[in-house]
Coordinates of C-alpha atoms in Angstrom, one line a residue:
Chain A
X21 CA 47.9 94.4 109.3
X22 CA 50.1 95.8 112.1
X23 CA 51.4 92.4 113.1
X24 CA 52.0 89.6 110.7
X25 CA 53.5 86.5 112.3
X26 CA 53.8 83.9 109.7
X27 CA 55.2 80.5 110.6
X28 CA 57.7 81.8 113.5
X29 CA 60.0 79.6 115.3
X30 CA 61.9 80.9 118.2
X31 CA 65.0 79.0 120.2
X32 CA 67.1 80.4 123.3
X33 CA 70.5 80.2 123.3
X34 CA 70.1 77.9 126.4
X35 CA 68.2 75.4 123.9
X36 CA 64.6 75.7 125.1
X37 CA 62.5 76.2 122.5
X38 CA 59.9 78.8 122.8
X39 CA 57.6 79.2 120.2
X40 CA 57.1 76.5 117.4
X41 CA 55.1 77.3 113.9
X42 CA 53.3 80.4 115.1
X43 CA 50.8 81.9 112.9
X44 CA 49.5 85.2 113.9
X45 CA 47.7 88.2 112.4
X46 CA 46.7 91.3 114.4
X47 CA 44.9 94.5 112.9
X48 CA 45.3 98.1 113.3
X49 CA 43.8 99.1 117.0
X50 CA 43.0 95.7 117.7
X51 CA 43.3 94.5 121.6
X52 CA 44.3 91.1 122.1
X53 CA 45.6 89.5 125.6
X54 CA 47.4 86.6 125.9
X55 CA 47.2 83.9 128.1
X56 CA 48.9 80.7 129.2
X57 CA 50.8 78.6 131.6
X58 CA 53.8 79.7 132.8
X59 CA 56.9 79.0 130.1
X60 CA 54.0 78.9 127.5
X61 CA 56.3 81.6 126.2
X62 CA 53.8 84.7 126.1
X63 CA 56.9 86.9 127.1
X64 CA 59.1 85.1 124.1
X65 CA 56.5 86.2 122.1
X66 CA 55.7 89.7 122.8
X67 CA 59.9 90.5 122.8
X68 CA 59.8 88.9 119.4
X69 CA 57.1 91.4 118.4
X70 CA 58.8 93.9 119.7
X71 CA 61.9 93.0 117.5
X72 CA 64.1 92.2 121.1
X73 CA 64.4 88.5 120.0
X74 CA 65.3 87.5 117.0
X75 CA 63.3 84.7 115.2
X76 CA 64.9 81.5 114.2
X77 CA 62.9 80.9 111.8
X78 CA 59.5 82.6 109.7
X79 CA 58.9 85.7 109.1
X80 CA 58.1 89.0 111.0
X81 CA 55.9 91.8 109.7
X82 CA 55.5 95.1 112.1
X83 CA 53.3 98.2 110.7
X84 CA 53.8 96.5 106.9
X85 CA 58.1 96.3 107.5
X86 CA 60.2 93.3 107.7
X87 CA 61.5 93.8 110.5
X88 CA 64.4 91.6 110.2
X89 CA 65.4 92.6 107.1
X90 CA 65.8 96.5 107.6
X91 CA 69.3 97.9 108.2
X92 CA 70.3 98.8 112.0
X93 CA 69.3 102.2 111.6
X94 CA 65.8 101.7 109.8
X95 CA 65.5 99.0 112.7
X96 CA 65.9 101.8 115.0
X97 CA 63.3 104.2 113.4
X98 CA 60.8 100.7 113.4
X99 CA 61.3 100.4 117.0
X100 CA 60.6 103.9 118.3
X101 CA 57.3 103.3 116.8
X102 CA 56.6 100.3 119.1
X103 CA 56.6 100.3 122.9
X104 CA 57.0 97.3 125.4
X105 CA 56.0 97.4 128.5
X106 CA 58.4 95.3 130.6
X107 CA 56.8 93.1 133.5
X108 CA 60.0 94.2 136.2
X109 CA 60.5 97.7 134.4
X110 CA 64.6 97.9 134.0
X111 CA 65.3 101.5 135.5
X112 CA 68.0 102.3 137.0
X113 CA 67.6 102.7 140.8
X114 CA 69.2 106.0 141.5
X115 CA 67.5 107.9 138.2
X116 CA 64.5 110.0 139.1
X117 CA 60.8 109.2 138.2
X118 CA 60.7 112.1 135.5
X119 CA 63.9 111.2 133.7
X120 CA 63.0 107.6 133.1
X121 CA 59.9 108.6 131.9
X122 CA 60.7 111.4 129.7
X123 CA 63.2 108.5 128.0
X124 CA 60.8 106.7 126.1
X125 CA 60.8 109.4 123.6
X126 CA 64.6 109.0 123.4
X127 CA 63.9 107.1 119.9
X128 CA 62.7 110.4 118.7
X129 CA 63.9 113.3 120.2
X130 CA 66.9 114.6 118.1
X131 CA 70.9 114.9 119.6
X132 CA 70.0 118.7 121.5
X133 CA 66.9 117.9 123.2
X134 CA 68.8 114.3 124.5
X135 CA 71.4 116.1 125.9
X136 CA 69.8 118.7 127.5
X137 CA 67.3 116.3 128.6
X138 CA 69.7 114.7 130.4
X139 CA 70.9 117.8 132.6
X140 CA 67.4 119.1 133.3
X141 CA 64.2 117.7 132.7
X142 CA 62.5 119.2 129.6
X143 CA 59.2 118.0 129.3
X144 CA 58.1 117.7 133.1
X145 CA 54.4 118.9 132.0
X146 CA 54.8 115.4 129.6
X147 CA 55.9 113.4 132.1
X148 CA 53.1 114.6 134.8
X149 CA 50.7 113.8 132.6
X150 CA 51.6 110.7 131.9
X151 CA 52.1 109.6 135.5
X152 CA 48.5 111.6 136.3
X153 CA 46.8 108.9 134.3
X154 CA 48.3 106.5 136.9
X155 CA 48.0 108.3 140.2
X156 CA 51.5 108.7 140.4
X157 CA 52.5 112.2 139.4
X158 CA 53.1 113.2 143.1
X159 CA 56.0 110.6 142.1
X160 CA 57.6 112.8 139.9
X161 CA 61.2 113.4 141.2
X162 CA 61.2 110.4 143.3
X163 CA 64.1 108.5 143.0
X164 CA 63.4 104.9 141.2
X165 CA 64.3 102.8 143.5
X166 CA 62.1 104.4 146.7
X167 CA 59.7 103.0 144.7
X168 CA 57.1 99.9 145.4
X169 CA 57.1 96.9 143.0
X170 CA 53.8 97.6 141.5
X171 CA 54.3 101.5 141.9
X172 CA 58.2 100.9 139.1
X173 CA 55.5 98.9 137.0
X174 CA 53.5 102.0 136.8
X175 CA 56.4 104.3 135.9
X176 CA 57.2 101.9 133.4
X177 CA 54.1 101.8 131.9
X178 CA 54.0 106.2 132.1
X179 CA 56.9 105.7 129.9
X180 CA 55.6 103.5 127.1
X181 CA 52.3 106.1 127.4
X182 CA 54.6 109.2 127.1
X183 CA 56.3 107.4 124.3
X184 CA 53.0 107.3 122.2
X185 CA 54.0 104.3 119.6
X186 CA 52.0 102.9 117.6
X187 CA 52.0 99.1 118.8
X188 CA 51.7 99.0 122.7
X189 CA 53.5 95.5 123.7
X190 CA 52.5 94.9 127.8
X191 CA 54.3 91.8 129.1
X192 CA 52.6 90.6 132.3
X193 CA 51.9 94.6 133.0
X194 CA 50.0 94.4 136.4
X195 CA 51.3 91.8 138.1
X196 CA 52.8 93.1 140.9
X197 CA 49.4 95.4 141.9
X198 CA 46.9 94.9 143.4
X199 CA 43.4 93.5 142.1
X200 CA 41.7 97.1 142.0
X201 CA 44.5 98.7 140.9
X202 CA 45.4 96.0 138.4
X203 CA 41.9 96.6 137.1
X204 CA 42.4 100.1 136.9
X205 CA 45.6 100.4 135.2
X206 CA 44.3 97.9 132.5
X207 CA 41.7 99.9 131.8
X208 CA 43.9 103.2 131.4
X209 CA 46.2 101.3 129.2
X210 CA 42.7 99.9 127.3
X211 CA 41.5 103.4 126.9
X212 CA 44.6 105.2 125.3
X213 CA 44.5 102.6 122.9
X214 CA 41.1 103.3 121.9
X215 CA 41.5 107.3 122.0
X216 CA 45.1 106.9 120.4
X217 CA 44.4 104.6 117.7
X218 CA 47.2 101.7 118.8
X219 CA 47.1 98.4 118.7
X220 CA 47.2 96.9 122.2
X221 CA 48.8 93.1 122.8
X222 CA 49.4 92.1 126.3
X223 CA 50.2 89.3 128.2
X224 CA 48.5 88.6 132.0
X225 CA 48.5 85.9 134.5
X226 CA 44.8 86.8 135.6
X227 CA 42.1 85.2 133.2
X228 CA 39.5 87.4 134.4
X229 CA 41.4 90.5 133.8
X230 CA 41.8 89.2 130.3
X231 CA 38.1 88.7 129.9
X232 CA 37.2 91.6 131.4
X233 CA 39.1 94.1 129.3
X234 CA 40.0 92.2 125.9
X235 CA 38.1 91.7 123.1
X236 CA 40.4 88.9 121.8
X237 CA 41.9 86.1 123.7
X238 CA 45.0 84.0 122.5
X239 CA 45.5 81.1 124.3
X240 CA 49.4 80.0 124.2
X241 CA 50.6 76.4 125.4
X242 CA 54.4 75.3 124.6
X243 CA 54.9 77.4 121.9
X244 CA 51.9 77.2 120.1
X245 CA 48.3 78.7 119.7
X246 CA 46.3 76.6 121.6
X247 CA 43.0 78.9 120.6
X248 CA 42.2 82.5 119.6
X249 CA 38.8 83.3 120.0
X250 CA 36.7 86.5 120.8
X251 CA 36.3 86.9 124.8
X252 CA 32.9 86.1 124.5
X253 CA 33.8 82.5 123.5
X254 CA 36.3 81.1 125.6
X255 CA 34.7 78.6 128.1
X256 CA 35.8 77.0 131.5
X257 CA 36.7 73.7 129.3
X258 CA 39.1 75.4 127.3
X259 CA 40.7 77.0 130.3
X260 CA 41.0 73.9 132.0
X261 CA 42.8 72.7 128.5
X262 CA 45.1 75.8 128.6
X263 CA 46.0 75.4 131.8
X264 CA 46.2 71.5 132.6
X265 CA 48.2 70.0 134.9
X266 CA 50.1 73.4 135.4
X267 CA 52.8 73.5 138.0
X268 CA 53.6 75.7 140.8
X269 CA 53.9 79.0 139.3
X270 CA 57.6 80.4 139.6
X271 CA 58.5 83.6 141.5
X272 CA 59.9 86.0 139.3
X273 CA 63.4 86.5 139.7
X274 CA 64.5 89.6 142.1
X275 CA 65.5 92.7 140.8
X276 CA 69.4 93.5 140.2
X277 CA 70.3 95.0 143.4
X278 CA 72.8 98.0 143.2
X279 CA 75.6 98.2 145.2
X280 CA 78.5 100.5 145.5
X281 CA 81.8 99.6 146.5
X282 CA 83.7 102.9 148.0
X283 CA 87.6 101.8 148.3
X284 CA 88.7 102.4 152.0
X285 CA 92.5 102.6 152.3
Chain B
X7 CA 111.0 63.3 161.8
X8 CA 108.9 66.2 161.8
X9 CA 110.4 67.3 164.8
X10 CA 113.9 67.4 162.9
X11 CA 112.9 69.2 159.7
X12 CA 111.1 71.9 162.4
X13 CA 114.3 72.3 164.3
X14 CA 116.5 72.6 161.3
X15 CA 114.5 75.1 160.1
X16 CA 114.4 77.2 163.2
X17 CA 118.2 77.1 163.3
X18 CA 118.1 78.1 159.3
X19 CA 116.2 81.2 160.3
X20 CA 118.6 81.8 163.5
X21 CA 121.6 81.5 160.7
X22 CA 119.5 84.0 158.1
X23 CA 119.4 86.6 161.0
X24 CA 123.3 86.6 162.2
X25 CA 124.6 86.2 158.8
X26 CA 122.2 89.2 157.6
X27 CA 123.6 91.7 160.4
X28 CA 127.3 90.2 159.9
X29 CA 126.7 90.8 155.8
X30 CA 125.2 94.8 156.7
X31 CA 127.6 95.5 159.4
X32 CA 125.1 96.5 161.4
X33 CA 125.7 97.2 164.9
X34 CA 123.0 97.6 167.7
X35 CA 124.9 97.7 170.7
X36 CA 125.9 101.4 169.0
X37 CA 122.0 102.7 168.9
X38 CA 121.9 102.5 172.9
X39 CA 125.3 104.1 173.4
X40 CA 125.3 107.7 175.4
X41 CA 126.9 109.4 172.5
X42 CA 124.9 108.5 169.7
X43 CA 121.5 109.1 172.5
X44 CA 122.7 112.5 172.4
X45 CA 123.4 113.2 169.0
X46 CA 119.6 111.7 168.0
X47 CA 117.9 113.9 170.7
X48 CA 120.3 117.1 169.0
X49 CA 118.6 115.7 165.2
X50 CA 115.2 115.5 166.8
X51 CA 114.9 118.8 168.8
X52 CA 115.9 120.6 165.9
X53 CA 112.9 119.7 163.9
X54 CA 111.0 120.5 167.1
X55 CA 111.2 124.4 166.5
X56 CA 110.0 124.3 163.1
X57 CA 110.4 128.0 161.1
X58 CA 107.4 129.8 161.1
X59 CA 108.6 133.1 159.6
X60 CA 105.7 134.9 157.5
X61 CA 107.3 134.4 154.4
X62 CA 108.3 130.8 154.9
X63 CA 105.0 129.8 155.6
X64 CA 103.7 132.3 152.3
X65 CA 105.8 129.4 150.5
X66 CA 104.4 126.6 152.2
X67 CA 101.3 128.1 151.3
X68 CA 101.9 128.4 147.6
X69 CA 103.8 124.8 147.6
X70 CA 100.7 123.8 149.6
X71 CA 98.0 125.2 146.5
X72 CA 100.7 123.5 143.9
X73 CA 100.6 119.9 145.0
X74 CA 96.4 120.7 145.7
X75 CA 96.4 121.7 142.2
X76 CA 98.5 118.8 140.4
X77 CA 96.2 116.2 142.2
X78 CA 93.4 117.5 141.2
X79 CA 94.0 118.5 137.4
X80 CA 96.0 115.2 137.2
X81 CA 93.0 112.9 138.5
X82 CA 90.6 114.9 136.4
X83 CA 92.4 114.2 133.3
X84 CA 93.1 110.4 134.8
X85 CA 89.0 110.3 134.8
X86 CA 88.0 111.7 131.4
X87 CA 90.6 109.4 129.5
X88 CA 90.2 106.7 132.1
X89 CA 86.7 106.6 131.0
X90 CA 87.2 106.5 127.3
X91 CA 89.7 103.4 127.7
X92 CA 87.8 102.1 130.3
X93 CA 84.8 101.4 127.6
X94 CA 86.8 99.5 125.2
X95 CA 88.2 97.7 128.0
X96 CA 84.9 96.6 129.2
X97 CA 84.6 94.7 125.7
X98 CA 82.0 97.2 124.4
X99 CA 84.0 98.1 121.0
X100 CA 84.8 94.2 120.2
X101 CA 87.8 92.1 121.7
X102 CA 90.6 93.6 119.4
X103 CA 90.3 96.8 120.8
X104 CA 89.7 95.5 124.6
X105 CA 93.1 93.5 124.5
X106 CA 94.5 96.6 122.9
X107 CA 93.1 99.4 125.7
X108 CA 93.6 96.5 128.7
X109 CA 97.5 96.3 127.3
X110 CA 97.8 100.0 127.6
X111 CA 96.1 100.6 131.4
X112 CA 98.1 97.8 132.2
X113 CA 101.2 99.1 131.3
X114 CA 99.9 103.0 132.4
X115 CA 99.0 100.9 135.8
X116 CA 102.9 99.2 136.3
X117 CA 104.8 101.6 136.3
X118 CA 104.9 103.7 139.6
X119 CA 104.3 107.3 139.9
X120 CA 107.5 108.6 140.6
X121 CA 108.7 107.1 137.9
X122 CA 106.6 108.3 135.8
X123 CA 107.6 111.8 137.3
X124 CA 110.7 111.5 136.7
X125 CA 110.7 110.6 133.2
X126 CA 108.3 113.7 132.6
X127 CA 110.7 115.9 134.2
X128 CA 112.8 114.8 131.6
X129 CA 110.4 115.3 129.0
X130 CA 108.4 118.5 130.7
X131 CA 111.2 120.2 132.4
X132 CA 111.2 120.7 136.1
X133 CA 108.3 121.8 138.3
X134 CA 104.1 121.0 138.5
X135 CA 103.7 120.8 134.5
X136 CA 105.4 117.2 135.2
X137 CA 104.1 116.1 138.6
X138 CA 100.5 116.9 137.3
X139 CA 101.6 114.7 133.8
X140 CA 102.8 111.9 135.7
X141 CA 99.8 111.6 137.7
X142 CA 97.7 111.4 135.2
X143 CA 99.7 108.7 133.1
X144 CA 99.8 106.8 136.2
X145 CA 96.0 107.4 137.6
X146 CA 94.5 106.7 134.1
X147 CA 95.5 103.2 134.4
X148 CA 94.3 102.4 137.7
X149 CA 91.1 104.4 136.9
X150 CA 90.4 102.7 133.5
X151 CA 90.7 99.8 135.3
X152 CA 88.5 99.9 138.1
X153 CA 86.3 102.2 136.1
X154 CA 86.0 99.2 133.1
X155 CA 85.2 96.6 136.2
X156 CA 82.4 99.0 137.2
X157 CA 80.9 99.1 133.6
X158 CA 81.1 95.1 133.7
X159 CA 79.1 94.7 137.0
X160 CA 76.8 97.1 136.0
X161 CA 73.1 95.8 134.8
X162 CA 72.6 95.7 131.0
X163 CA 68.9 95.7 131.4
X164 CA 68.1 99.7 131.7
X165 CA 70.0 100.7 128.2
X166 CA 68.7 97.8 126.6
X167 CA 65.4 99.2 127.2
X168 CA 66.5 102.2 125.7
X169 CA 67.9 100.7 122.5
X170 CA 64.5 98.7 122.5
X171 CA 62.7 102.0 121.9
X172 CA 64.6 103.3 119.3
X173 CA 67.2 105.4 121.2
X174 CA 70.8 105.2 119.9
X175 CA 74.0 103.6 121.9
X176 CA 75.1 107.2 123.1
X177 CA 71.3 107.5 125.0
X178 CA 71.6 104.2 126.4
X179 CA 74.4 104.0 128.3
X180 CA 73.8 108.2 129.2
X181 CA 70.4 107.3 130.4
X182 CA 70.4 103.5 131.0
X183 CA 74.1 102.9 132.4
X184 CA 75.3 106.0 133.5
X185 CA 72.5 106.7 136.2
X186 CA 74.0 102.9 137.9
X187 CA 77.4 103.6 137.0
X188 CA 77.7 107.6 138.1
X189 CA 77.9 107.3 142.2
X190 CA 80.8 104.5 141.4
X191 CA 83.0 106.7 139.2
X192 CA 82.3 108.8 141.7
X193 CA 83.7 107.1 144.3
X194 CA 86.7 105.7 142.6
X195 CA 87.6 109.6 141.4
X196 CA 87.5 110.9 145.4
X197 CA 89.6 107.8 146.6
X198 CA 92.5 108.3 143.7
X199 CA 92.3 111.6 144.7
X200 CA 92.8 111.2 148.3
X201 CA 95.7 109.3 147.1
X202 CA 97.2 111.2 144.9
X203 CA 97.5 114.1 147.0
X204 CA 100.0 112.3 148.9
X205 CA 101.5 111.1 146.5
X206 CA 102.2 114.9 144.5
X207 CA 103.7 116.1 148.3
X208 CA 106.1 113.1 147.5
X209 CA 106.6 113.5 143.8
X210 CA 108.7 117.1 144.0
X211 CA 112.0 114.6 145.3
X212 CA 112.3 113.8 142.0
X213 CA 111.6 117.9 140.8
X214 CA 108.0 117.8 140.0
X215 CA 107.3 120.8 141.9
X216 CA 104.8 121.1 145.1
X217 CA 105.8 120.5 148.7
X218 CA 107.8 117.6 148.5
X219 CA 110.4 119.9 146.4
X220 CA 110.6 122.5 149.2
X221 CA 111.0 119.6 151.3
X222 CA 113.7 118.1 149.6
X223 CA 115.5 121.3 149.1
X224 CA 115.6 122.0 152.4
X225 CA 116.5 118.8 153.5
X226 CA 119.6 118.5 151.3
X227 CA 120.5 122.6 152.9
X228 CA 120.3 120.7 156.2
X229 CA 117.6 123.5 157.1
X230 CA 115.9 121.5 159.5
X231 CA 113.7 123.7 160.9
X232 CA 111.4 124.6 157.5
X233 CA 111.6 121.3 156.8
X234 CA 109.6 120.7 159.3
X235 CA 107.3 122.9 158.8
X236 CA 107.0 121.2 155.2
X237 CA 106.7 118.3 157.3
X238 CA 103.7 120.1 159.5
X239 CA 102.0 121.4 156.6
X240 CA 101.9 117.7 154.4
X241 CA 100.4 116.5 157.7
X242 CA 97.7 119.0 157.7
X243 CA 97.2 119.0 154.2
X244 CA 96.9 115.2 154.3
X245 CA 94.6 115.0 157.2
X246 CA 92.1 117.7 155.4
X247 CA 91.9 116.4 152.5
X248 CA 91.1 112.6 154.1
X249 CA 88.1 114.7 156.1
X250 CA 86.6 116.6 152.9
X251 CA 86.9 113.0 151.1
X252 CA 85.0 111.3 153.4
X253 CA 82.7 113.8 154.0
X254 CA 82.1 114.2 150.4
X255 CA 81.6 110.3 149.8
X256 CA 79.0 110.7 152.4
X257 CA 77.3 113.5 150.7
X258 CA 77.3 112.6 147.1
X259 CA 77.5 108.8 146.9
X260 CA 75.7 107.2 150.3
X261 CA 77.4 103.5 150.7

């Protein structure tokens, strides 16, 4: 079992509560997408998978470690094995393409390679690669925030590829592209699983994507498993269940803009 | 009513003036007197031939490359341990230790440069070894300060990320904070700069080498004229270095 979710509550610090009693078992190179209303709390789930959040209560298992109960630095060594894709990628605006995606191996390059990393790009072959898979690499030393919504989600997602973990975690990972794109992307991300061995979970918006691409669909609904059935099962009436009486979808809050005060005298 | 308080106030401020020129013994009518035009025209004209001798201005020159060099080496060393105060002081070590490192910018902050200077000349001896210490006891404060503000406005999402993967503290904030933060420090290090070149022309009155002692040692000889060419060359100096500032704030950090 890679992930082993056994009776997991989950609270915010502003009160909501976002998952209740969740009981969840995912196998080695499995591919499972998650779907739901918005504030089902797919995205509290997936950064409690990938040990960001805390549960409140139950227990955690990731690739057969508690991953709760580890020490800060065996926490650390857990986490470079697992990679989350984040659905507004946080780079910094003025870092270039190849940097932020030569970081995700941060976790495991040692204190030399870090360093010099940071003065000139090591591994650009790596990084190229990476982007390649995503028609990007004519991206490479493009500065981050030049970039297009749905182009920062792809460098994001280069990152978690050139980071080759072992659980892939994909929170909402198309959903600033567009439809042939988003298709295309999903199935990039779908193949590396497969050729890699890694177990894929992600979370999406778009039902048919979902279908399309997943062999296992988890339907979430205020905190709790509403169904989680093979692909081939899940019907129009259990849709219309998940996604009852749904209000207007909220616009996902704008990225940090960076400004920079320069003292005048 | 209103009308009253306004008038006795008026006449309050009518009393402040007279009694402050009757207190100071300050007399006007004096200034506009023929005698005294004269003698003020005399003063001015000669700073209007100002000495410009080869080896006085070889002096200027080197007093010029002094005060250049205790800016710079003073706000370089204000940066590097205005940085290492500044992260405590941005709460990132726990609040012990950012009440501790705000206390000591603060108190780095308050007290002026040239009085810094002048305690180091004490302690240093006379000439740049002091002006160069005092402007870095001085600038490390209000560096550490602004540069701590800057490490609180600046997004915590990117090193997050970073720790997220499995990277330690050091490779988050080098590659999660650092590429945000850089361009700020940046611009915070030219400004202080700009400044304290000024300020180091000023700082030899009180014998911490640079221009501002040739200037004061002149003055005190009554050698107006390479006094003001001291005066000339602070100008120019000044006005360069506000040009290359700018300029460079373009370049490197684009508002």
């Amino acid at each position: 079992m890679t992930l082993h979710l056994t009776q997991i509550s989950l609270t915010h610090a502003n009160g909501v509560q976002a998952l209740r009693g969740v009981d969840l078992h995912i196998g080695a190179r499995e591919q499972v997408a998650i779907i739901g209303p918005s504030g089902a709390g797919k995205s509290s789930l997936l950064n409690l998978l990938a040990t960001a959040l805390r549960p409140g209560d139950g227990e955690l298992q990731v690739l057969g470690e508690r991953a709760w109960q580890l020490s800060a630095g065996q926490r650390q060594r857990l986490r470079a094995r697992i990679g989350l894709i984040h659905q507004s990628p946080p780079l910094p605006p003025r870092q270039r393409v190849v940097t932020a995606v030569l970081a995700g191996k941060l976790g495991q390059w040692g204190l030399g390679k870090s360093l010099l990393n940071l003065l000139y790009p090591l591994d650009i072959p790596g990084a190229r690669a990476a982007l390649a898979r995503l028609d990007l690499s004519d991206k490479l030393f493009t500065q981050c925030q030049q970039l297009s919504g749905g182009q920062l989600q792809r460098v994001g997602i280069a990152r978690v590829l050139y980071q080759a973990p072992e659980v892939l975690l994909a929170d909402e990972p198309v959903s600033a592209m567009d439809p042939v794109l988003a298709k295309h992307t999903l199935s990039v991300l779908c193949s590396h699983a497969r050729e890699h061995n890694v177990t894929l979970v992600a979370s999406l918006h778009a039902v048919e994507l979902a279908l399309a691409h997943f062999s296992r669909i988890i339907g979430l609904r205020d905190g709790q498993i509403l169904f989680d059935l093979p692909a081939s099962a899940v019907d129009r009436e259990l849709l219309d269940t998940l996604y009852a009486n749904e209000q207007l979808e909220r616009s996902p809050p704008p990225p940090a803009h960076l400004s920079v005060q320069i003292p005048r005298c | 009513m209103n009308r009253l308080f306004n008038l006795a106030l008026l006449l309050g401020i009518g009393a402040a003036v007279i009694a402050s020129f009757i207190y100071l013994g300050i007399d006007l009518g004096e200034l506009g007197s023929t005698g005294n035009l004269n003698q003020m025209g005399a003063y001015a004209q000669r700073f209007l031939s100002p000495d410009l001798s080869p080896t006085h201005l070889q002096a200027i020159a080197h007093g010029a490359l002094e005060t250049i060099a205790m800016s710079a080496l003073g706000t370089l060393i204000a940066a590097v341990f205005g940085l290492l105060l500044a992260l405590p002081a941005a709460g990132r070590f726990g609040w012990p230790l950012q009440s501790a490192s705000r206390l000591v910018l603060n108190a780095l902050r308050a007290v002026p440069e040239l009085v810094w200077a002048a305690l180091m000349v004490l302690a240093a001896g006379l000439g740049p070894n002091a002006g160069t210490l005092a402007l870095a006891l001085h600038t490390t404060g209000v560096l550490g300060r602004l540069f701590a503000e800057a490490l609180e406005n600046t997004p915590p999402e990117p090193a997050d990320a970073i720790r997220l993967q499995g990277g330690n503290a050091v490779w988050a904030f080098c590659y999660g904070t650092l590429p945000n933060l850089l361009p700020q420090l940046l611009a915070y290090i030219l400004y202080r700069w700009e400044n304290n070149i000024r300020m180091a022309s000023v700082l030899g009155f009180v014998g911490a080498g640079g221009l501002g002692q040739m200037l004061y040692v002149s003055l005190s000889l009554f050698q107006e004229a390479q006094a003001s060419t001291v005066i000339l060359a602070m100008l120019i100096l000044v006005f360069a270095v506000d040009t290359l500032s700018s300029w460079s704030r373009q370049r490197w950090v684009k508002a």
